[in-house]
Coordinates of C-alpha atoms and ligand atoms in Angstrom, one line a residue:
Chain A
M1 CA -1.8 -28.4 21.0
V2 CA -0.3 -28.7 17.6
T3 CA 2.7 -26.5 17.2
S4 CA 4.6 -25.1 14.2
E5 CA 7.7 -23.1 13.7
C6 CA 6.0 -21.0 10.9
V7 CA 2.4 -21.1 10.0
I8 CA 1.5 -19.5 6.4
V9 CA -2.1 -18.5 6.1
G10 CA -2.9 -18.6 2.5
G11 CA -1.5 -21.0 -0.2
G12 CA -1.5 -18.5 -3.2
P13 CA 1.6 -17.4 -5.0
A14 CA 2.7 -15.3 -2.1
G15 CA 2.4 -18.0 0.5
L16 CA 3.8 -20.7 -1.5
S17 CA 7.0 -18.7 -2.5
A18 CA 7.5 -17.8 1.1
A19 CA 7.2 -21.4 2.1
K20 CA 9.9 -22.4 -0.3
E21 CA 12.5 -20.0 1.2
L22 CA 11.7 -21.0 4.7
L23 CA 12.0 -24.7 3.9
E24 CA 15.1 -24.2 2.1
A25 CA 16.4 -22.3 5.2
G26 CA 15.6 -25.4 7.3
A27 CA 12.5 -24.3 9.0
R28 CA 9.4 -26.3 9.7
V29 CA 6.4 -24.9 7.9
T30 CA 2.7 -25.2 7.9
I31 CA 0.6 -23.9 5.0
I32 CA -3.0 -23.4 5.8
D33 CA -5.6 -22.8 3.0
R34 CA -9.5 -22.8 3.2
N35 CA -9.6 -24.0 -0.5
E36 CA -9.3 -27.7 -1.1
R37 CA -6.5 -26.9 -3.6
L38 CA -3.4 -24.8 -3.2
G39 CA -2.7 -21.9 -5.6
G40 CA -5.1 -19.0 -4.6
Q41 CA -6.1 -17.0 -7.7
L42 CA -3.8 -18.9 -10.0
I43 CA -6.1 -21.9 -10.0
K44 CA -8.4 -20.2 -12.4
Q45 CA -6.0 -18.3 -14.5
T46 CA -5.7 -19.9 -17.9
H47 CA -4.1 -16.9 -19.7
M48 CA -0.5 -16.3 -20.2
F49 CA 1.1 -13.9 -17.7
F50 CA 2.7 -10.6 -18.4
G51 CA 6.0 -9.6 -16.6
S52 CA 9.6 -10.8 -16.9
E53 CA 10.9 -14.2 -17.5
K54 CA 12.1 -14.5 -13.9
Q55 CA 8.4 -14.5 -12.8
Y56 CA 7.4 -16.9 -15.5
A57 CA 5.9 -14.5 -18.0
S58 CA 4.2 -16.1 -21.0
H59 CA 3.3 -19.1 -18.8
R60 CA -0.1 -19.7 -17.8
G61 CA -1.2 -19.1 -14.2
I62 CA -2.4 -22.7 -13.9
D63 CA 1.1 -24.0 -15.0
I64 CA 2.9 -21.5 -12.6
L65 CA 0.9 -22.9 -9.8
E66 CA 2.4 -26.3 -10.5
Y67 CA 5.9 -25.1 -10.7
L68 CA 5.4 -23.5 -7.1
V69 CA 3.8 -26.6 -5.6
N70 CA 6.6 -28.8 -7.1
D71 CA 9.2 -26.6 -5.6
L72 CA 8.1 -27.6 -2.3
A73 CA 8.2 -31.4 -2.8
P74 CA 11.9 -32.0 -1.7
Y75 CA 10.9 -30.8 1.8
G76 CA 8.1 -32.9 2.5
D77 CA 9.2 -34.1 6.0
R78 CA 9.3 -30.5 7.3
L79 CA 6.2 -29.2 5.5
E80 CA 2.6 -29.7 6.7
I81 CA -0.2 -28.7 4.2
R82 CA -3.5 -28.3 5.5
T83 CA -6.1 -27.5 2.9
G84 CA -10.0 -27.2 3.3
T85 CA -8.9 -25.4 6.5
T86 CA -10.2 -22.0 7.4
V87 CA -8.2 -19.9 9.9
A88 CA -11.1 -18.4 11.7
A89 CA -9.1 -16.4 14.5
I90 CA -5.6 -15.6 15.6
Y91 CA -4.9 -14.6 19.2
Q92 CA -2.2 -12.3 20.1
D93 CA 0.1 -15.1 21.4
K94 CA 0.1 -16.5 17.8
V95 CA -2.4 -19.3 18.5
L96 CA -4.4 -19.8 15.3
G97 CA -8.0 -21.1 15.5
C98 CA -8.7 -23.3 12.7
L99 CA -11.9 -24.8 11.2
K100 CA -11.8 -28.1 9.2
D101 CA -14.9 -30.3 8.4
E102 CA -16.8 -28.2 10.9
K103 CA -14.2 -29.1 13.6
Y104 CA -12.2 -26.5 15.5
F105 CA -8.7 -26.9 16.6
K106 CA -5.7 -24.8 17.5
I107 CA -2.2 -24.4 16.2
K108 CA 0.5 -22.5 18.2
A109 CA 3.0 -20.8 16.0
E110 CA 6.4 -19.2 16.6
S111 CA 5.9 -16.9 13.5
V112 CA 2.9 -16.2 11.2
I113 CA 2.9 -15.1 7.7
I114 CA -0.4 -13.8 6.5
A115 CA -0.9 -14.1 2.7
T116 CA -4.8 -14.3 2.5
G117 CA -4.9 -12.3 -0.7
A118 CA -8.0 -10.0 -1.6
S119 CA -11.8 -10.1 -1.9
E120 CA -13.8 -8.7 -4.7
K121 CA -15.7 -5.4 -4.3
A122 CA -19.4 -5.1 -4.9
L123 CA -21.0 -2.3 -6.8
P124 CA -24.2 -0.5 -5.6
F125 CA -27.2 -0.6 -8.0
E126 CA -30.8 -1.6 -8.0
N127 CA -31.1 -5.3 -7.6
N128 CA -27.4 -5.9 -7.2
D129 CA -28.2 -8.8 -5.0
L130 CA -30.0 -10.9 -7.4
P131 CA -28.7 -14.4 -8.2
G132 CA -26.9 -14.0 -11.5
V133 CA -24.9 -10.9 -10.3
Y134 CA -21.4 -12.4 -9.8
A135 CA -18.0 -11.2 -9.0
A136 CA -15.5 -11.7 -11.9
G137 CA -13.2 -13.9 -10.0
A138 CA -16.3 -16.1 -9.0
V139 CA -17.3 -16.5 -12.6
Q140 CA -13.7 -17.5 -13.4
T141 CA -13.9 -20.1 -10.5
L142 CA -16.9 -21.6 -11.9
M143 CA -15.7 -21.8 -15.5
N144 CA -12.1 -22.7 -15.1
E145 CA -12.1 -24.7 -12.0
Y146 CA -15.4 -26.4 -12.1
G147 CA -16.1 -26.3 -15.8
I148 CA -19.4 -24.7 -15.5
K149 CA -21.0 -21.8 -17.5
P150 CA -22.2 -19.1 -15.2
G151 CA -24.9 -18.3 -17.7
Q152 CA -25.4 -17.9 -21.6
K153 CA -25.3 -14.1 -21.9
V154 CA -23.2 -11.8 -19.8
L155 CA -22.8 -8.1 -19.2
M156 CA -19.2 -7.3 -17.9
V157 CA -19.0 -4.3 -15.6
G158 CA -15.4 -2.8 -15.4
S159 CA -12.5 -2.8 -17.9
G160 CA -9.5 -3.3 -15.7
N161 CA -7.4 -6.4 -16.6
I162 CA -9.6 -8.7 -14.7
G163 CA -12.8 -7.6 -16.5
L164 CA -11.1 -7.8 -19.8
I165 CA -9.5 -11.2 -19.2
V166 CA -12.5 -12.7 -17.7
G167 CA -14.6 -11.3 -20.7
Y168 CA -12.2 -13.1 -23.0
Q169 CA -12.3 -16.3 -21.1
L170 CA -16.2 -16.1 -21.2
L171 CA -16.0 -16.0 -24.9
Q172 CA -13.4 -19.0 -24.8
A173 CA -16.0 -21.0 -22.9
G174 CA -18.7 -20.4 -25.6
I175 CA -20.6 -17.8 -23.7
E176 CA -21.9 -14.6 -25.2
V177 CA -20.6 -11.3 -23.9
K178 CA -23.3 -8.7 -24.7
A179 CA -21.1 -5.7 -23.6
L180 CA -18.4 -4.5 -21.4
V181 CA -19.1 -1.2 -19.8
E182 CA -16.6 1.1 -18.0
A183 CA -17.5 4.3 -16.0
A184 CA -14.2 6.0 -16.7
D185 CA -13.5 7.6 -20.2
R186 CA -10.9 5.1 -21.0
I187 CA -10.0 1.4 -20.7
G188 CA -8.5 0.5 -17.3
G189 CA -6.5 -2.6 -18.3
Y190 CA -3.9 -3.3 -21.1
L191 CA -5.0 -2.5 -24.4
V192 CA -4.0 -5.8 -26.0
H193 CA -6.6 -7.4 -23.9
A194 CA -9.2 -4.8 -24.9
S195 CA -8.4 -5.4 -28.6
K196 CA -8.7 -9.1 -28.3
I197 CA -12.3 -9.0 -27.1
R198 CA -13.2 -6.2 -29.4
R199 CA -12.0 -8.1 -32.4
L200 CA -14.5 -10.9 -31.2
G201 CA -17.2 -8.5 -31.6
V202 CA -17.9 -7.4 -28.0
P203 CA -18.8 -3.8 -27.7
V204 CA -16.5 -2.0 -25.1
L205 CA -18.4 1.0 -23.9
P206 CA -16.6 3.7 -21.9
K207 CA -18.4 6.4 -19.9
T208 CA -21.2 3.8 -19.3
S209 CA -22.3 1.9 -16.3
I210 CA -25.0 -0.5 -15.1
K211 CA -28.3 1.3 -14.0
R212 CA -30.1 -1.7 -12.6
A213 CA -30.7 -5.5 -12.9
I214 CA -34.0 -6.8 -13.7
G215 CA -35.5 -10.1 -12.7
E216 CA -37.6 -12.0 -10.1
D217 CA -35.6 -14.9 -8.7
A218 CA -32.5 -14.4 -11.0
V219 CA -31.2 -11.8 -13.5
E220 CA -33.3 -11.7 -16.7
A221 CA -32.0 -8.5 -18.1
A222 CA -29.8 -5.5 -17.3
E223 CA -30.2 -1.8 -17.9
I224 CA -27.1 0.3 -18.6
W225 CA -26.7 4.1 -19.1
S226 CA -24.2 6.8 -20.3
L227 CA -22.5 8.7 -17.5
D228 CA -21.6 12.4 -17.5
E229 CA -18.4 13.9 -16.5
N230 CA -19.3 13.7 -12.9
W231 CA -20.0 10.0 -13.3
Q232 CA -23.8 10.5 -12.9
G233 CA -26.1 8.6 -15.1
I234 CA -27.8 10.5 -17.8
P235 CA -31.6 10.0 -17.9
G236 CA -33.0 9.1 -21.4
T237 CA -29.8 7.1 -22.3
E238 CA -30.9 3.8 -20.7
K239 CA -30.5 0.7 -22.8
K240 CA -31.9 -2.8 -21.9
L241 CA -29.6 -5.7 -22.5
D242 CA -30.8 -9.3 -22.7
V243 CA -28.5 -11.1 -20.3
D244 CA -28.8 -13.7 -17.6
T245 CA -25.5 -12.9 -15.9
I246 CA -23.9 -9.7 -14.7
C247 CA -20.2 -10.0 -14.0
I248 CA -18.7 -7.3 -11.6
A249 CA -15.0 -6.5 -12.0
V250 CA -14.6 -3.3 -10.1
G251 CA -11.4 -4.0 -8.1
L252 CA -10.3 -5.9 -5.1
S253 CA -9.6 -5.1 -1.5
P254 CA -7.0 -6.7 0.8
L255 CA -8.5 -9.4 3.1
T256 CA -6.9 -8.0 6.2
E257 CA -9.5 -9.1 8.8
L258 CA -7.4 -11.9 10.1
L259 CA -4.3 -9.9 10.1
Q260 CA -5.9 -7.2 12.2
Q261 CA -6.8 -9.7 14.9
T262 CA -3.1 -10.0 15.7
G263 CA -3.1 -6.3 16.6
V264 CA -1.0 -4.9 13.7
R265 CA -1.3 -1.4 12.6
V266 CA -3.4 -1.0 9.5
E267 CA -3.8 2.2 7.4
Y268 CA -6.0 3.3 4.5
V269 CA -4.1 3.7 1.4
R270 CA -6.3 4.1 -1.6
E271 CA -3.5 3.2 -4.2
L272 CA -2.9 -0.1 -2.6
G273 CA -6.6 -1.0 -2.6
G274 CA -7.8 0.0 1.1
N275 CA -6.7 -0.9 4.5
V276 CA -3.3 -2.3 4.4
P277 CA -0.8 -3.4 7.1
L278 CA 2.2 -1.1 7.7
L279 CA 5.4 -3.1 6.9
D280 CA 9.1 -2.7 7.0
E281 CA 11.4 -3.7 4.1
G282 CA 11.3 -7.4 5.3
Y283 CA 7.4 -7.3 5.3
R284 CA 7.3 -7.4 9.0
T285 CA 4.2 -5.9 10.5
T286 CA 4.1 -3.9 13.6
V287 CA 3.7 -7.1 15.7
D288 CA 6.9 -9.2 16.3
K289 CA 7.0 -12.4 13.9
V290 CA 4.0 -11.5 12.0
Y291 CA 4.4 -10.8 8.4
A292 CA 2.1 -9.9 5.4
C293 CA 2.8 -10.1 1.7
G294 CA 1.0 -10.4 -1.5
D295 CA -2.4 -9.0 -2.3
V296 CA -3.2 -8.7 1.4
A297 CA -0.5 -6.1 1.6
N298 CA -1.1 -4.3 -1.7
I299 CA -3.5 -5.2 -4.6
E300 CA -1.0 -6.1 -7.4
E301 CA -0.1 -9.2 -9.5
A302 CA 0.9 -12.8 -9.0
S303 CA 4.3 -11.9 -10.2
S304 CA 5.1 -9.3 -7.4
A305 CA 3.2 -11.6 -4.9
M306 CA 5.7 -14.3 -5.7
V307 CA 8.8 -12.0 -5.2
E308 CA 7.3 -10.5 -2.0
G309 CA 6.7 -13.9 -0.7
R310 CA 10.3 -15.0 -1.3
I311 CA 11.7 -11.7 0.4
T312 CA 9.4 -12.5 3.3
G313 CA 10.4 -16.0 3.5
I314 CA 14.0 -15.1 3.8
H315 CA 13.5 -12.5 6.5
A316 CA 11.1 -14.8 8.4
A317 CA 13.6 -17.7 8.4
R318 CA 16.5 -15.4 9.6
D319 CA 14.3 -14.0 12.4
L320 CA 13.8 -17.5 13.5
G321 CA 17.6 -18.1 13.7
H322 CA 18.0 -20.0 10.5
E323 CA 21.0 -19.4 8.3
V324 CA 20.2 -18.3 4.7
E325 CA 23.1 -18.4 2.3
N326 CA 23.9 -15.2 0.5
A327 CA 20.8 -13.6 2.2
G328 CA 21.9 -10.0 1.7
F329 CA 22.7 -10.6 -2.1
R330 CA 19.6 -12.5 -2.8
I331 CA 17.2 -10.0 -1.2
K332 CA 19.0 -7.1 -3.2
A333 CA 18.3 -9.1 -6.4
L334 CA 14.7 -9.8 -5.4
Q335 CA 14.1 -6.2 -4.6
H336 CA 15.5 -5.3 -8.0
E337 CA 13.0 -7.6 -9.6
L338 CA 10.1 -5.8 -7.8
Y339 CA 11.5 -2.5 -8.8
D340 CA 11.4 -3.8 -12.4
L341 CA 7.8 -5.1 -12.1
R342 CA 6.7 -1.8 -10.8
G343 CA 8.5 0.4 -13.4
G344 CA 6.8 2.4 -16.1
P345 CA 3.4 3.9 -16.0
P346 CA 1.4 0.7 -15.1
G347 CA 3.3 0.7 -11.9
E348 CA 2.8 4.3 -10.9
K349 CA -0.2 3.7 -8.6
V350 CA 1.5 0.9 -6.7
R351 CA 4.8 2.9 -6.3
Q352 CA 2.8 5.9 -5.1
G353 CA 1.0 3.8 -2.6
I354 CA 4.1 2.1 -1.2
K355 CA 5.7 5.4 -0.8
K356 CA 2.8 6.5 1.2
R357 CA 2.9 3.4 3.3
E358 CA 6.6 3.8 4.1
V359 CA 6.0 7.4 5.3
L360 CA 3.0 6.1 7.6
A361 CA 5.3 3.5 9.0
Chain B
M1 CA -24.6 -25.9 -18.4
R2 CA -21.2 -27.7 -18.2
I3 CA -18.5 -26.6 -20.6
R4 CA -17.8 -29.2 -23.1
K5 CA -15.5 -27.6 -25.6
H6 CA -12.6 -25.4 -24.5
P7 CA -9.4 -24.2 -26.4
I8 CA -7.2 -24.6 -23.2
L9 CA -8.8 -26.7 -20.6
S10 CA -10.3 -30.2 -20.7
F11 CA -13.0 -31.4 -18.6
P12 CA -13.0 -35.2 -18.7
E13 CA -16.0 -37.2 -17.9
K14 CA -16.2 -37.8 -14.2
D15 CA -18.5 -40.0 -12.0
S16 CA -21.7 -38.6 -11.1
V17 CA -22.6 -37.9 -7.5
P18 CA -26.2 -38.0 -6.4
F19 CA -27.5 -35.5 -3.7
Y20 CA -30.9 -34.1 -2.7
Y21 CA -31.9 -30.3 -3.1
N22 CA -35.0 -29.6 -1.1
G23 CA -35.8 -33.3 -1.2
K24 CA -35.4 -33.6 -5.1
K25 CA -32.6 -35.8 -6.4
L26 CA -30.0 -34.2 -8.5
Y27 CA -26.6 -35.3 -9.7
G28 CA -23.3 -33.4 -9.6
I29 CA -20.0 -34.9 -10.6
E30 CA -16.8 -35.7 -8.7
G31 CA -15.0 -32.5 -7.9
D32 CA -17.9 -30.4 -7.6
T33 CA -18.7 -28.1 -4.7
I34 CA -22.3 -28.1 -3.6
A35 CA -22.8 -24.6 -5.2
S36 CA -21.1 -25.6 -8.5
A37 CA -23.4 -28.7 -8.7
L38 CA -26.5 -26.7 -8.0
H39 CA -25.4 -24.2 -10.7
A40 CA -24.8 -26.9 -13.2
N41 CA -28.4 -28.1 -12.5
G42 CA -29.7 -24.6 -13.3
V43 CA -30.3 -23.6 -9.6
K44 CA -29.0 -20.1 -9.1
K45 CA -30.9 -19.1 -6.0
L46 CA -29.1 -20.7 -2.9
S47 CA -30.2 -18.6 -0.1
E48 CA -32.8 -15.9 1.1
S49 CA -32.0 -12.6 2.8
I50 CA -32.8 -12.8 6.4
N51 CA -35.5 -9.9 6.7
L52 CA -36.9 -9.3 3.2
K53 CA -36.4 -12.9 1.9
R54 CA -34.8 -11.8 -1.3
P55 CA -33.1 -14.5 -3.3
R56 CA -29.5 -14.8 -3.1
G57 CA -26.9 -16.7 -5.3
F58 CA -23.3 -17.1 -4.7
Y59 CA -21.2 -13.9 -5.3
C60 CA -17.4 -14.6 -4.5
A61 CA -17.2 -18.5 -4.9
I62 CA -14.3 -18.6 -2.7
G63 CA -15.6 -18.6 0.8
N64 CA -15.5 -14.8 1.6
C65 CA -19.1 -13.5 1.6
A66 CA -21.6 -16.0 3.0
S67 CA -24.1 -15.3 0.2
C68 CA -24.1 -19.1 -0.6
D69 CA -25.0 -20.3 2.8
M70 CA -27.5 -23.2 3.0
E71 CA -28.5 -26.0 5.2
V72 CA -26.6 -29.2 4.5
D73 CA -27.3 -32.5 6.4
G74 CA -29.1 -30.6 9.2
K75 CA -26.2 -28.0 9.5
T76 CA -27.1 -24.5 8.9
N77 CA -24.8 -21.6 7.5
V78 CA -22.7 -23.9 5.3
R79 CA -20.7 -22.1 2.7
T80 CA -21.7 -24.2 -0.2
C81 CA -19.2 -22.6 -2.6
I82 CA -16.2 -24.1 -0.9
T83 CA -17.8 -27.3 0.5
P84 CA -17.1 -30.6 -1.6
L85 CA -20.3 -32.4 -2.7
K86 CA -20.6 -35.8 -1.2
A87 CA -23.0 -38.5 -2.3
G88 CA -26.3 -38.5 -0.5
M89 CA -26.0 -35.0 0.9
E90 CA -29.2 -33.4 1.8
V91 CA -29.1 -29.7 0.7
K92 CA -31.8 -27.3 1.6
T93 CA -32.6 -23.6 1.3
Q94 CA -31.9 -22.2 4.8
R95 CA -34.8 -20.1 6.5
G96 CA -33.7 -17.3 8.8
K97 CA -30.4 -17.0 10.6
G98 CA -29.7 -20.7 11.3
R99 CA -28.3 -22.4 14.5
L100 CA -25.0 -22.7 16.0
H101 CA -23.5 -26.1 15.2
G102 CA -22.5 -28.6 17.8
N103 CA -24.2 -29.8 20.9
Ligands
FAD401 C1 -8.8 -12.4 -13.5 C2 -7.5 -12.2 -12.9 C3 -6.4 -12.1 -13.8 C4 -5.1 -11.9 -13.3 N1 -4.0 -11.8 -14.1 C5 -2.8 -11.7 -13.8 C6 -1.6 -11.7 -14.6 O1 -1.7 -11.9 -15.9 N2 -0.3 -11.5 -14.1 C7 -0.1 -11.4 -12.8 O2 0.9 -11.4 -12.3 N3 -1.3 -11.4 -11.8 C8 -2.5 -11.6 -12.4 N4 -3.6 -11.6 -11.4 C9 -3.4 -11.2 -10.0 C10 -3.0 -12.4 -9.2 O3 -3.7 -13.5 -9.3 C11 -3.0 -11.9 -7.7 O4 -2.4 -10.8 -7.5 C12 -2.3 -13.0 -6.9 O5 -2.9 -14.3 -7.0 C13 -2.2 -12.7 -5.4 O6 -1.5 -13.6 -4.6 P1 -1.7 -14.0 -3.2 O7 -0.8 -15.1 -2.9 O8 -1.3 -12.7 -2.4 O9 -3.1 -14.3 -2.9 P2 -4.3 -15.3 -3.6 O10 -3.7 -15.9 -4.8 O11 -5.5 -14.6 -3.5 O12 -4.3 -16.4 -2.5 C14 -4.8 -16.2 -1.2 C15 -5.0 -17.6 -0.5 O13 -5.4 -17.4 0.8 C16 -6.4 -18.2 1.2 N5 -7.2 -17.7 2.4 C17 -7.7 -16.5 2.5 N6 -8.2 -16.3 3.8 C18 -8.0 -17.5 4.4 C19 -8.3 -18.0 5.7 N7 -8.9 -17.2 6.7 N8 -8.0 -19.2 6.1 C20 -7.2 -20.0 5.2 N9 -7.0 -19.6 3.9 C21 -7.4 -18.4 3.6 C22 -7.3 -18.3 0.0 O14 -8.1 -19.4 -0.1 C23 -6.3 -18.2 -1.2 O15 -5.9 -19.6 -1.6 C24 -4.9 -11.7 -11.9 C25 -6.0 -11.9 -11.0 C26 -7.2 -12.1 -11.5 C27 -8.4 -12.2 -10.5
FES402 S1 -20.3 -17.4 -2.5 FE1 -19.1 -15.9 -1.1 S2 -19.0 -17.4 0.5 FE2 -19.8 -18.8 -0.9

C-alpha cells in the first residue's frame, strides 16, 4: 500500500497553507483534491480580497492561489500532489480509500489533515430542482473557470457577500441580473459590494424571497414575493420575473462527512455553519493525529483558512516529531492574525461560534 | 454561450473536442468538463430524478451533489461536472439508478 507521513485532503487555501508548514519542517506530504486543479474556492475568485496585507488583501483570489502553489515548489521531492482524486472513505487506522479515473486505491497515512471546505445550501421552493436553479458557487465555477455563461437573465437569491460578489461577476460577464432578493430586512454582506451592483442598476430587494420557479425542462421565469415580519410570503405581492437562471446564495455548510468517518466528535454550532468538529488550539480533533481547518471547521473566509492552515501545519509537524524553528513565537503571531481578522462587528458571529465550540470541547 | 469579453479574465481560443450527446455530435473545447461542454451547447438538462423523472441540471458544479450524473462510455453515475471532456466520449442521459462499475 502507498504510504504517506501526512495526507492533506483538500487543496484549497487551508490545505495548501498547512502543506507549506509541514514541508518546511521536513515532513513528507501528500495533497489530495478531487478537482483537476488545486486551489479550492480560490480558483473562481476574480475579485480583490478584503482583510489585511498579511493575507494578501487587495489581491485577487486567483492570484493568491498562485502564490500558495508556488510556495510549495521548493519541496517537490517530499511533496506528492494527487489531483482529480476523490477521497471516498477514511478508515479508523488512517487508511484512505481514494478514487481516481474510476480506479480505487488506498493510502496509509501517519497523520491526516481534513480541509475539505464546504458545500452550498439549497433552498426549498416550488420547482427548486429545475435545471437553471444553480448554487452561486456553481455559477461562479461555470463563468470564471470554464468561461461559460450560466444563462442570459438571472435572479440572485441571498445578499451575503457571496450573492453580492457573484451578482457583480455576472454583470462583468455580460449577463443581466434582474434582481437580487434578500429575506431579511437588510443586506447581509458588505455595503460596498451592494452599492457596486446597485449603481449598475440591479434592484436589491430586502424582505423579499423567491416563491417558485416556472418552467418545463428548465427555468423560464421566477416568481418573487414580499415577506412579512415572520418571514412568511404575503399573498398578492407576487411578481413574475423573466429569467432563465436562478442563483442560490443562502450560505454554506461544512463538508464534514469524511471527517466523521474517522470517528471524531462533531457538534452542531449554528454560528459556524452547522455540524463542526470539536478542536483544540492546535486544530486537533478528538482523534489522535486527525486535524481539521478552514471552512470544514468553521464557515469563514480564505484569509482565516490560510492562517488556520498554517497553525495546523506547524502543530501536525511537531506531533510527527519534526522540529519547527521558533514554533511558539510563530504560532502566537498567527493566532494574533486570526484575532485581528475576526475583530469588529463582521467577526462577531464567528467569535461566538468558536467560543461555543471551545465550551463543548 | 461562451464568454468572449471579460474585464479581468481572458478565455483564449482552444482546440475543439468532439463528443456525442445521446448520439448527436457536439463540440466542447480543451479544458471543458462534460457538464461545461454540454452547457455551452445549450444543454441544461443532464439527468432525471429516479422516481418522478423530473429534469435535473447541475447544482454545485464541484462534485458534491450528484445532480449531474450521466452515463459516459457505458458507465453510469459519472459526475459530469468534474469529469474532463475527452474526444469521442459517448455521453447519455441516464435512466434509473445505474449500475455498479467494474466486473
Ligand atoms: C463567491 C465567494 C466569494 C468569497 N470571497 C472571499 C473574500 O473576499 N475573502 C476571503 O477571505 N474569502 C472569501 N471567500 C471564502 C473562501 O473562498 C473560503 O472560505 C475558502 O476557500 C475556504 O478554504 P478551504 O481551504 O477551507 O476550502 P475550499 O477552498 O473549499 O477547498 C476545499 C477543497 O477540498 C476538496 N475536497 C473536498 N472534498 C474532497 C474529497 N472527498 N476528496 C478530495 N478532495 C476534496 C475540494 O475539491 C476543494 O478543492 C469567498 C467564497 C465565495 C464562494
Ligand atoms: S453538479 Fe453537484 S456533483 Fe455535479
